[in-house]
Amino acid sequence: MLRVGGRLAGMVLPNIGAFIAWGLCSALFTPAGWLPNPYLAQLNEPMIKLLLPLLIGYTGGSQVHGRRGAVVGAVATAGIATGADIPMFLGAMIVGPLAGWVLKQFDERVGKHVAPGFKMLVDNFSAGIIGGVLAILGMLAIVPVIESATVTIGQGVRLLIGMHLLPLVSVFVEPAKVLFLNNAVNHGVLGPLGVSESMSTGKAIEFLVEPNPGPGLGLLLAVALFGAPAMRSSAPGAMVIQFLGGIHEIYFPYVLAAPRLLLATVAGSAAGVFVFSVTGAGVVATPSPGSVVAVLAVTPKGGFPGVIAGIAASAVVSFAVAALLLKLRREPAAGVAEGGAVS
């Protein structure tokens, strides 16, 4: 598990700056942002659907086979990035290293036996052919699998809600969020359920499950205090973007870099939902984006104590669990951030 975490960290951490850039653009320029600007808001979708997956695929390919592997990893990632309606970060983490590995096998078995006069020709065509084939295979094979996982998660959420086990919904929601399926779960499952509830009661707890900024705040605070230097330096800025800007995606790379931290966000989210349930908290609409400001803006009169208590409980529990996990097993050293694996 530590080796897998190291590989993920090597693909994600070097690109944290790009995630923060996208987070700032989203927090500022989207219609619900601090400085709405329709023209500048056009940056958001290409960055999250194309730029960020391509960077991850490029980095994953470079881990396996240097610059050639990086280029082929990016080409292969382009196939899944354009073939899906959701950000394909998980897919990029699969096809990027896979493309680098396939090209490495070709170079070791065939490329090194090519005559010097034909080496550049063979190198270029082999990279192009392998990258193109993997891009097509990714669109046909990987994209449907990940989209099917989205449907499965939605069905699990509906089942738990129907059984009145709302806190356990976090077991599905938080992993889905880390895989950048948060909008699909929130607007495709929880949102419609919340609308039905709010029409009869004037508020709905379902609106609070995914947008709750508490779990992310607690996680990032723990990383800022106890994480590895490569993660610690960027966590404070990410904290502001996540909690005040409402861009939850900014903390997902930290979880992908250290998958055990998913336990912290699940525990924090479940604690928050439990407090929301006990206090009868709910909001009148889906907070968008999921910042503390947006959440409080749609809180009905008299409902602030329960909502604030749930957010605070989420942050405290998430921080406690994440801090314990980080202190028990220190993150991979800074070398991981440069693309190295953990042995």
XYZ file of C-alpha atoms in Angstrom:
343
model
C 0.000 0.000 0.000
C 2.875 2.360 0.779
C 4.398 1.656 -2.639
C 1.067 2.415 -4.339
C 0.729 5.596 -2.334
C 4.221 6.604 -3.380
C 3.381 6.094 -7.032
C 0.220 8.155 -6.695
C 2.108 10.855 -4.847
C 4.688 10.936 -7.606
C 1.965 11.656 -10.152
C -0.083 14.111 -8.109
C 2.199 16.197 -5.900
C 4.347 17.677 -8.684
C 1.137 19.060 -10.184
C -0.364 20.598 -7.035
C 0.391 24.059 -8.396
C -1.836 23.393 -11.404
C -4.638 22.230 -9.105
C -4.327 25.421 -7.073
C -4.384 27.537 -10.255
C -7.577 25.811 -11.359
C -9.052 26.173 -7.877
C -8.376 29.910 -7.830
C -9.962 30.388 -11.244
C -13.023 28.410 -10.170
C -13.374 30.214 -6.849
C -13.086 33.628 -8.482
C -14.711 33.585 -11.904
C -17.565 31.057 -11.944
C -21.124 32.451 -11.645
C -21.145 31.617 -7.924
C -17.578 32.865 -7.382
C -16.234 35.968 -5.722
C -15.595 37.876 -8.983
C -17.967 36.353 -11.564
C -16.670 36.738 -15.088
C -18.199 34.607 -17.872
C -15.232 35.130 -20.176
C -12.556 34.130 -17.661
C -14.754 31.319 -16.330
C -14.185 29.548 -19.650
C -10.815 28.496 -18.251
C -12.356 26.155 -15.696
C -13.679 23.271 -17.772
C -10.639 22.828 -20.062
C -8.335 22.960 -17.056
C -10.118 20.290 -15.019
C -11.119 18.015 -17.893
C -8.022 18.273 -20.071
C -5.041 20.061 -18.514
C -4.995 18.354 -15.115
C -5.519 14.777 -16.382
C -2.891 15.339 -19.076
C -0.379 16.556 -16.491
C -1.023 13.496 -14.336
C -0.716 11.147 -17.315
C 2.472 12.904 -18.453
C 3.998 12.620 -14.978
C 2.958 8.972 -14.630
C 4.548 8.092 -17.961
C 7.757 9.893 -17.013
C 8.008 7.847 -13.816
C 8.220 4.672 -15.857
C 10.163 5.671 -18.981
C 11.455 9.213 -18.796
C 10.578 11.872 -21.357
C 9.416 9.419 -24.028
C 7.155 7.695 -21.557
C 5.807 11.073 -20.450
C 4.821 12.079 -23.974
C 3.115 8.765 -24.685
C 1.409 8.899 -21.281
C -0.061 12.295 -22.152
C -1.243 11.071 -25.565
C -2.927 8.033 -24.025
C -4.554 10.226 -21.370
C -5.995 12.487 -24.056
C -8.192 9.606 -25.172
C -9.907 9.103 -21.829
C -9.990 12.825 -21.045
C -11.951 13.635 -24.201
C -14.111 10.529 -24.083
C -15.697 11.146 -20.679
C -18.092 13.693 -19.209
C -16.301 13.663 -15.847
C -12.684 14.549 -14.977
C -10.587 11.446 -15.615
C -7.940 11.734 -12.919
C -8.227 8.085 -11.941
C -8.023 7.052 -15.577
C -4.931 9.224 -16.063
C -3.262 7.447 -13.138
C -3.898 4.172 -14.927
C -3.060 4.903 -18.557
C -0.128 7.263 -17.939
C 2.136 4.674 -16.269
C 0.710 1.923 -18.510
C 1.691 3.843 -21.646
C 5.173 4.437 -20.271
C 5.541 0.737 -19.449
C 4.385 -0.422 -22.900
C 6.787 1.963 -24.638
C 9.612 0.861 -22.351
C 8.987 -2.782 -23.283
C 9.082 -1.878 -26.975
C 12.303 0.082 -26.629
C 14.022 -2.704 -24.694
C 12.888 -5.507 -26.979
C 12.870 -3.810 -30.395
C 14.122 -0.241 -30.305
C 17.648 -0.966 -29.127
C 18.174 -3.373 -32.041
C 17.287 -0.806 -34.726
C 20.098 0.454 -36.950
C 21.297 3.971 -36.005
C 20.140 5.444 -39.312
C 16.529 4.415 -38.615
C 16.439 4.974 -34.839
C 14.802 8.430 -34.890
C 12.193 7.219 -37.366
C 11.378 4.121 -35.315
C 11.332 6.070 -32.032
C 8.894 8.656 -33.336
C 6.548 6.210 -35.035
C 6.570 3.750 -32.138
C 5.643 6.518 -29.679
C 2.907 7.792 -31.958
C 1.416 4.378 -32.664
C 1.538 3.173 -29.052
C 0.113 6.445 -27.743
C -2.667 6.499 -30.324
C -3.660 2.871 -29.742
C -3.782 3.335 -25.978
C -5.822 6.531 -26.365
C -8.408 4.605 -28.388
C -8.408 1.655 -25.980
C -8.824 4.051 -23.068
C -11.890 5.635 -24.635
C -13.414 2.239 -25.369
C -12.463 0.315 -22.204
C -11.528 2.560 -19.282
C -14.093 5.350 -19.645
C -17.129 2.987 -19.508
C -15.748 1.250 -16.404
C -15.299 4.478 -14.467
C -18.681 5.818 -15.565
C -20.281 2.529 -14.455
C -18.631 3.009 -11.063
C -20.397 6.356 -10.839
C -23.767 4.679 -11.357
C -22.957 2.034 -8.738
C -22.023 4.670 -6.170
C -25.284 6.499 -6.831
C -27.267 3.322 -6.264
C -25.450 2.694 -2.992
C -26.240 6.206 -1.775
C -29.940 5.784 -2.595
C -30.024 2.424 -0.807
C -28.547 3.813 2.413
C -30.838 6.832 2.395
C -33.812 4.546 1.882
C -32.691 2.541 4.933
C -32.395 5.758 6.990
C -28.658 5.228 7.446
C -27.654 8.687 6.274
C -24.266 8.919 8.090
C -23.116 5.793 6.241
C -23.651 7.634 2.954
C -20.222 9.161 3.603
C -18.690 5.744 2.869
C -19.803 6.221 -0.740
C -19.674 9.996 -1.078
C -16.105 10.651 0.093
C -14.415 8.042 -2.155
C -16.541 9.340 -5.026
C -15.406 12.885 -4.297
C -11.734 11.911 -4.307
C -12.243 10.336 -7.734
C -13.738 13.650 -8.872
C -17.243 12.199 -9.097
C -18.511 14.701 -6.522
C -20.706 16.666 -8.907
C -22.243 13.489 -10.304
C -23.183 12.248 -6.815
C -24.272 15.635 -5.489
C -26.335 16.907 -8.395
C -27.345 13.517 -9.765
C -28.355 11.765 -6.522
C -28.374 13.917 -3.389
C -29.704 17.069 -5.043
C -32.936 15.545 -6.409
C -33.564 13.781 -3.089
C -33.041 17.064 -1.269
C -35.472 18.886 -3.528
C -38.211 16.397 -2.679
C -37.518 16.755 1.030
C -37.320 20.547 1.004
C -40.635 20.870 -0.808
C -42.402 19.312 2.180
C -40.286 20.550 5.098
C -38.632 23.705 3.788
C -35.119 22.315 4.207
C -33.155 19.143 3.521
C -30.138 17.479 5.101
C -29.269 15.854 1.759
C -28.076 19.248 0.530
C -25.391 19.245 3.242
C -23.775 15.845 2.716
C -21.422 16.568 -0.190
C -20.901 20.370 0.046
C -19.909 20.210 3.751
C -16.485 21.954 3.859
C -15.581 20.527 7.272
C -13.869 17.251 6.263
C -11.593 18.995 3.780
C -10.703 21.719 6.259
C -9.712 19.206 8.940
C -7.686 17.131 6.497
C -5.761 20.099 5.101
C -5.068 21.448 8.581
C -3.582 18.088 9.594
C -1.470 18.004 6.427
C -0.262 21.561 7.086
C 0.897 20.555 10.560
C 2.008 16.945 10.202
C 2.359 16.170 6.490
C 5.548 15.716 4.502
C 7.266 18.949 3.438
C 6.170 18.481 -0.182
C 2.528 18.464 0.938
C 2.801 20.783 3.933
C 3.977 23.836 2.014
C 0.915 24.058 -0.226
C -1.751 23.000 2.297
C -2.460 26.462 3.831
C -3.286 27.980 0.456
C -5.420 24.979 -0.433
C -7.237 25.380 2.886
C -8.368 28.909 2.005
C -9.502 27.876 -1.472
C -11.407 24.880 -0.105
C -13.100 26.358 2.967
C -13.814 29.898 1.776
C -13.826 29.355 -1.973
C -15.755 26.092 -1.831
C -13.499 24.241 -4.276
C -13.331 20.832 -2.609
C -11.350 19.360 -5.486
C -8.281 21.153 -4.158
C -7.847 18.610 -1.340
C -8.441 15.506 -3.444
C -4.791 15.271 -4.631
C -3.618 15.108 -1.027
C -5.817 12.058 -0.464
C -4.722 10.473 -3.736
C -1.106 10.989 -2.679
C -1.780 9.259 0.656
C -4.874 7.040 0.200
C -5.130 6.178 3.902
C -6.233 9.787 4.498
C -9.543 8.810 2.908
C -10.412 7.337 6.316
C -10.170 10.837 7.772
C -12.570 12.422 5.288
C -15.047 9.533 5.602
C -14.992 9.768 9.398
C -15.302 13.551 9.332
C -18.163 13.511 6.858
C -20.024 10.819 8.816
C -19.593 12.787 12.054
C -20.966 15.895 10.384
C -23.977 14.085 8.944
C -24.665 12.566 12.363
C -24.655 16.005 14.007
C -26.829 17.404 11.210
C -29.300 14.561 11.828
C -29.365 14.951 15.628
C -29.841 18.721 15.477
C -32.368 18.585 12.652
C -30.148 20.748 10.456
C -30.832 21.346 6.808
C -30.548 23.991 4.109
C -33.017 25.187 1.510
C -30.929 24.462 -1.604
C -27.656 22.932 -2.732
C -24.792 25.246 -1.687
C -22.767 26.100 -4.749
C -19.838 26.190 -4.468
C -19.460 24.191 -1.254
C -17.887 26.965 0.815
C -18.821 27.829 4.375
C -20.157 31.148 3.049
C -22.432 29.454 0.508
C -23.643 26.911 3.070
C -24.606 29.597 5.569
C -26.223 31.656 2.808
C -28.827 28.933 2.150
C -29.378 28.077 5.819
C -32.942 28.890 6.946
C -33.590 31.253 9.829
C -32.882 29.546 13.147
C -30.900 26.744 11.529
C -27.413 28.167 11.947
C -26.468 26.365 15.227
C -27.026 22.877 13.790
C -25.312 23.619 10.495
C -22.286 25.235 12.146
C -22.067 22.404 14.705
C -22.060 19.791 11.934
C -19.342 21.580 9.961
C -17.244 21.973 13.114
C -17.685 18.311 14.062
C -16.615 17.254 10.572
C -13.484 19.385 10.741
C -12.498 18.200 14.219
C -12.971 14.495 13.497
C -11.272 14.704 10.103
C -8.327 16.573 11.618
C -7.969 14.101 14.499
C -8.013 11.017 12.270
C -5.733 12.541 9.618
C -3.245 13.761 12.238
C -3.137 10.300 13.812
C -2.574 8.620 10.453
C 0.152 11.072 9.466
C 1.958 10.755 12.782
C 1.766 6.960 12.802
C 3.256 6.682 9.336
C 5.098 9.645 7.961
C 4.509 10.556 4.335
C 7.064 9.551 1.696
C 10.002 11.929 1.682
C 10.315 14.853 -0.681
C 11.849 12.543 -3.281
C 8.391 11.175 -3.934
C 7.257 14.584 -5.073
C 9.976 14.508 -7.672
C 8.473 11.370 -9.176
C 10.271 8.627 -7.278
C 8.655 5.514 -5.884
C 8.598 4.420 -2.287
C 10.390 1.185 -1.635
